[in-house]
Amino acid sequence: MELKDDRKNRSNKSGSEDSIDSYKDFQDSLKEFQREPSNAEIMTKLEQNHRLMIFTLLITLLALALILGAGYYLYNVVNDYKTEVDAAIETMKKVDKMVEQLQADYSNYSQKIDDFFDSVETLKSYLDSLNEAISSIPSFKLPF
């Protein structure tokens, strides 16, 4: 029984010692936090912040210049392609007009050719009729 009590006392002592050490660490960090920084430390921090601000400004200006440059490049590319596309559209319109004219000419000539063959057929039928009529006369025949 005495052994168990001794262990409890030791664990209580070490637990209280740990809490005292933790409290002392907390007090030390609080004192360090509450102390006033020296002028040299303040100047060092200001210089670091100044360098950081200049670096940030330079990066921002560089990014802005890159964005503007890319925008200008894309604007020129779009204008060039727009000019080429407009020229291509005009060419397509001219080709469409030529194709329409060729189709009209083709249909016109096709109709004329059909009329010619119809006329030839009609003429052939007339000649066949004439040949039959003449061949019915026994002494007279056409050579064709």
PDB file of C-alpha atoms in Angstrom:
ATOM      1  CA  MET A   1       0.000   0.000   0.000  1.00  0.00           C
ATOM      2  CA  GLU A   2       2.802   2.290   0.819  1.00  0.00           C
ATOM      3  CA  LEU A   3       4.305   1.593  -2.572  1.00  0.00           C
ATOM      4  CA  LYS A   4       1.156   2.738  -4.353  1.00  0.00           C
ATOM      5  CA  ASP A   5       1.004   5.962  -2.344  1.00  0.00           C
ATOM      6  CA  ASP A   6       4.661   6.627  -3.114  1.00  0.00           C
ATOM      7  CA  ARG A   7       3.975   6.255  -6.830  1.00  0.00           C
ATOM      8  CA  LYS A   8       1.012   8.593  -6.631  1.00  0.00           C
ATOM      9  CA  ASN A   9       3.125  11.208  -4.846  1.00  0.00           C
ATOM     10  CA  ARG A  10       5.861  10.917  -7.451  1.00  0.00           C
ATOM     11  CA  SER A  11       3.405  11.167 -10.334  1.00  0.00           C
ATOM     12  CA  ASN A  12       1.772  14.179  -8.693  1.00  0.00           C
ATOM     13  CA  LYS A  13       5.142  15.819  -8.187  1.00  0.00           C
ATOM     14  CA  SER A  14       6.218  15.189 -11.769  1.00  0.00           C
ATOM     15  CA  GLY A  15       2.816  16.358 -13.048  1.00  0.00           C
ATOM     16  CA  SER A  16       3.031  19.522 -10.977  1.00  0.00           C
ATOM     17  CA  GLU A  17       6.636  20.045 -12.063  1.00  0.00           C
ATOM     18  CA  ASP A  18       5.564  19.680 -15.709  1.00  0.00           C
ATOM     19  CA  SER A  19       2.813  22.206 -15.236  1.00  0.00           C
ATOM     20  CA  ILE A  20       5.264  24.583 -13.522  1.00  0.00           C
ATOM     21  CA  ASP A  21       7.715  24.193 -16.435  1.00  0.00           C
ATOM     22  CA  SER A  22       4.912  24.795 -18.920  1.00  0.00           C
ATOM     23  CA  TYR A  23       3.844  27.872 -17.001  1.00  0.00           C
ATOM     24  CA  LYS A  24       7.416  29.190 -16.943  1.00  0.00           C
ATOM     25  CA  ASP A  25       7.711  28.611 -20.708  1.00  0.00           C
ATOM     26  CA  PHE A  26       4.463  30.449 -21.200  1.00  0.00           C
ATOM     27  CA  GLN A  27       5.677  33.346 -19.040  1.00  0.00           C
ATOM     28  CA  ASP A  28       8.951  33.528 -20.989  1.00  0.00           C
ATOM     29  CA  SER A  29       7.177  33.584 -24.336  1.00  0.00           C
ATOM     30  CA  LEU A  30       4.746  36.200 -23.025  1.00  0.00           C
ATOM     31  CA  LYS A  31       7.632  38.396 -21.870  1.00  0.00           C
ATOM     32  CA  GLU A  32       9.319  37.975 -25.245  1.00  0.00           C
ATOM     33  CA  PHE A  33       6.080  38.857 -27.014  1.00  0.00           C
ATOM     34  CA  GLN A  34       5.489  41.899 -24.819  1.00  0.00           C
ATOM     35  CA  ARG A  35       8.977  43.361 -25.093  1.00  0.00           C
ATOM     36  CA  GLU A  36       9.418  46.385 -27.316  1.00  0.00           C
ATOM     37  CA  PRO A  37      11.538  45.798 -30.439  1.00  0.00           C
ATOM     38  CA  SER A  38      14.624  47.938 -30.865  1.00  0.00           C
ATOM     39  CA  ASN A  39      14.970  50.568 -33.574  1.00  0.00           C
ATOM     40  CA  ALA A  40      17.413  48.357 -35.476  1.00  0.00           C
ATOM     41  CA  GLU A  41      14.909  45.498 -35.532  1.00  0.00           C
ATOM     42  CA  ILE A  42      12.185  47.856 -36.718  1.00  0.00           C
ATOM     43  CA  MET A  43      14.449  49.249 -39.472  1.00  0.00           C
ATOM     44  CA  THR A  44      15.381  45.719 -40.578  1.00  0.00           C
ATOM     45  CA  LYS A  45      11.717  44.758 -40.801  1.00  0.00           C
ATOM     46  CA  LEU A  46      10.938  47.975 -42.713  1.00  0.00           C
ATOM     47  CA  GLU A  47      13.733  47.262 -45.198  1.00  0.00           C
ATOM     48  CA  GLN A  48      12.490  43.707 -45.673  1.00  0.00           C
ATOM     49  CA  ASN A  49       8.952  44.962 -46.223  1.00  0.00           C
ATOM     50  CA  HIS A  50      10.242  47.628 -48.631  1.00  0.00           C
ATOM     51  CA  ARG A  51      12.119  45.002 -50.674  1.00  0.00           C
ATOM     52  CA  LEU A  52       9.054  42.768 -50.662  1.00  0.00           C
ATOM     53  CA  MET A  53       6.829  45.621 -51.865  1.00  0.00           C
ATOM     54  CA  ILE A  54       9.264  46.517 -54.675  1.00  0.00           C
ATOM     55  CA  PHE A  55       9.499  42.858 -55.710  1.00  0.00           C
ATOM     56  CA  THR A  56       5.691  42.580 -55.712  1.00  0.00           C
ATOM     57  CA  LEU A  57       5.385  45.790 -57.736  1.00  0.00           C
ATOM     58  CA  LEU A  58       7.907  44.550 -60.310  1.00  0.00           C
ATOM     59  CA  ILE A  59       6.165  41.196 -60.638  1.00  0.00           C
ATOM     60  CA  THR A  60       2.804  42.952 -61.016  1.00  0.00           C
ATOM     61  CA  LEU A  61       4.164  45.324 -63.675  1.00  0.00           C
ATOM     62  CA  LEU A  62       5.788  42.427 -65.512  1.00  0.00           C
ATOM     63  CA  ALA A  63       2.527  40.455 -65.453  1.00  0.00           C
ATOM     64  CA  LEU A  64       0.618  43.520 -66.676  1.00  0.00           C
ATOM     65  CA  ALA A  65       3.120  44.035 -69.520  1.00  0.00           C
ATOM     66  CA  LEU A  66       2.814  40.361 -70.496  1.00  0.00           C
ATOM     67  CA  ILE A  67      -0.974  40.539 -70.491  1.00  0.00           C
ATOM     68  CA  LEU A  68      -0.972  43.720 -72.586  1.00  0.00           C
ATOM     69  CA  GLY A  69       1.571  42.238 -75.006  1.00  0.00           C
ATOM     70  CA  ALA A  70      -0.448  39.050 -75.402  1.00  0.00           C
ATOM     71  CA  GLY A  71      -3.616  41.101 -75.927  1.00  0.00           C
ATOM     72  CA  TYR A  72      -1.955  43.232 -78.614  1.00  0.00           C
ATOM     73  CA  TYR A  73      -0.613  40.114 -80.351  1.00  0.00           C
ATOM     74  CA  LEU A  74      -4.027  38.432 -80.303  1.00  0.00           C
ATOM     75  CA  TYR A  75      -5.660  41.634 -81.582  1.00  0.00           C
ATOM     76  CA  ASN A  76      -3.276  41.707 -84.566  1.00  0.00           C
ATOM     77  CA  VAL A  77      -3.801  38.007 -85.261  1.00  0.00           C
ATOM     78  CA  VAL A  78      -7.575  38.446 -85.220  1.00  0.00           C
ATOM     79  CA  ASN A  79      -7.354  41.455 -87.566  1.00  0.00           C
ATOM     80  CA  ASP A  80      -5.121  39.552 -89.992  1.00  0.00           C
ATOM     81  CA  TYR A  81      -7.443  36.567 -90.022  1.00  0.00           C
ATOM     82  CA  LYS A  82     -10.466  38.839 -90.381  1.00  0.00           C
ATOM     83  CA  THR A  83      -8.924  40.386 -93.496  1.00  0.00           C
ATOM     84  CA  GLU A  84      -8.160  36.951 -94.916  1.00  0.00           C
ATOM     85  CA  VAL A  85     -11.630  35.653 -94.082  1.00  0.00           C
ATOM     86  CA  ASP A  86     -13.273  38.699 -95.701  1.00  0.00           C
ATOM     87  CA  ALA A  87     -11.196  38.159 -98.857  1.00  0.00           C
ATOM     88  CA  ALA A  88     -12.138  34.471 -98.868  1.00  0.00           C
ATOM     89  CA  ILE A  89     -15.835  35.328 -98.508  1.00  0.00           C
ATOM     90  CA  GLU A  90     -15.624  37.751-101.442  1.00  0.00           C
ATOM     91  CA  THR A  91     -13.906  35.061-103.520  1.00  0.00           C
ATOM     92  CA  MET A  92     -16.610  32.559-102.562  1.00  0.00           C
ATOM     93  CA  LYS A  93     -19.307  35.014-103.653  1.00  0.00           C
ATOM     94  CA  LYS A  94     -17.568  35.477-107.020  1.00  0.00           C
ATOM     95  CA  VAL A  95     -17.225  31.707-107.440  1.00  0.00           C
ATOM     96  CA  ASP A  96     -20.913  31.266-106.562  1.00  0.00           C
ATOM     97  CA  LYS A  97     -21.887  33.823-109.211  1.00  0.00           C
ATOM     98  CA  MET A  98     -19.698  32.057-111.788  1.00  0.00           C
ATOM     99  CA  VAL A  99     -21.166  28.673-110.884  1.00  0.00           C
ATOM    100  CA  GLU A 100     -24.707  30.054-111.150  1.00  0.00           C
ATOM    101  CA  GLN A 101     -23.861  31.542-114.558  1.00  0.00           C
ATOM    102  CA  LEU A 102     -22.315  28.245-115.687  1.00  0.00           C
ATOM    103  CA  GLN A 103     -25.368  26.334-114.471  1.00  0.00           C
ATOM    104  CA  ALA A 104     -27.646  28.730-116.345  1.00  0.00           C
ATOM    105  CA  ASP A 105     -25.506  28.402-119.485  1.00  0.00           C
ATOM    106  CA  TYR A 106     -25.427  24.615-119.119  1.00  0.00           C
ATOM    107  CA  SER A 107     -29.183  24.369-118.739  1.00  0.00           C
ATOM    108  CA  ASN A 108     -29.620  26.743-121.712  1.00  0.00           C
ATOM    109  CA  TYR A 109     -27.238  24.728-123.900  1.00  0.00           C
ATOM    110  CA  SER A 110     -28.701  21.490-122.616  1.00  0.00           C
ATOM    111  CA  GLN A 111     -32.152  22.692-123.639  1.00  0.00           C
ATOM    112  CA  LYS A 112     -30.812  23.718-127.057  1.00  0.00           C
ATOM    113  CA  ILE A 113     -29.151  20.310-127.502  1.00  0.00           C
ATOM    114  CA  ASP A 114     -32.379  18.558-126.488  1.00  0.00           C
ATOM    115  CA  ASP A 115     -34.303  20.742-128.950  1.00  0.00           C
ATOM    116  CA  PHE A 116     -31.742  19.913-131.649  1.00  0.00           C
ATOM    117  CA  PHE A 117     -32.112  16.160-131.046  1.00  0.00           C
ATOM    118  CA  ASP A 118     -35.897  16.531-131.008  1.00  0.00           C
ATOM    119  CA  SER A 119     -35.663  18.373-134.324  1.00  0.00           C
ATOM    120  CA  VAL A 120     -33.393  15.654-135.713  1.00  0.00           C
ATOM    121  CA  GLU A 121     -35.859  12.979-134.552  1.00  0.00           C
ATOM    122  CA  THR A 122     -38.736  14.889-136.098  1.00  0.00           C
ATOM    123  CA  LEU A 123     -36.770  15.359-139.323  1.00  0.00           C
ATOM    124  CA  LYS A 124     -35.864  11.656-139.336  1.00  0.00           C
ATOM    125  CA  SER A 125     -39.495  10.693-138.868  1.00  0.00           C
ATOM    126  CA  TYR A 126     -40.451  13.028-141.747  1.00  0.00           C
ATOM    127  CA  LEU A 127     -37.727  11.488-143.907  1.00  0.00           C
ATOM    128  CA  ASP A 128     -38.846   7.977-142.959  1.00  0.00           C
ATOM    129  CA  SER A 129     -42.425   8.885-143.854  1.00  0.00           C
ATOM    130  CA  LEU A 130     -41.248  10.417-147.116  1.00  0.00           C
ATOM    131  CA  ASN A 131     -39.082   7.379-147.830  1.00  0.00           C
ATOM    132  CA  GLU A 132     -42.036   5.047-147.183  1.00  0.00           C
ATOM    133  CA  ALA A 133     -44.262   7.166-149.392  1.00  0.00           C
ATOM    134  CA  ILE A 134     -41.710   7.233-152.170  1.00  0.00           C
ATOM    135  CA  SER A 135     -40.886   3.557-151.767  1.00  0.00           C
ATOM    136  CA  SER A 136     -44.535   2.738-152.309  1.00  0.00           C
ATOM    137  CA  ILE A 137     -43.978   4.047-155.834  1.00  0.00           C
ATOM    138  CA  PRO A 138     -42.253   1.078-157.491  1.00  0.00           C
ATOM    139  CA  SER A 139     -39.759   2.803-159.743  1.00  0.00           C
ATOM    140  CA  PHE A 140     -38.553   5.602-157.434  1.00  0.00           C
ATOM    141  CA  LYS A 141     -36.361   5.004-154.279  1.00  0.00           C
ATOM    142  CA  LEU A 142     -34.192   7.369-152.288  1.00  0.00           C
ATOM    143  CA  PRO A 143     -30.576   6.276-151.735  1.00  0.00           C
ATOM    144  CA  PHE A 144     -30.706   6.714-147.962  1.00  0.00           C
TER     145      PHE A 144
END
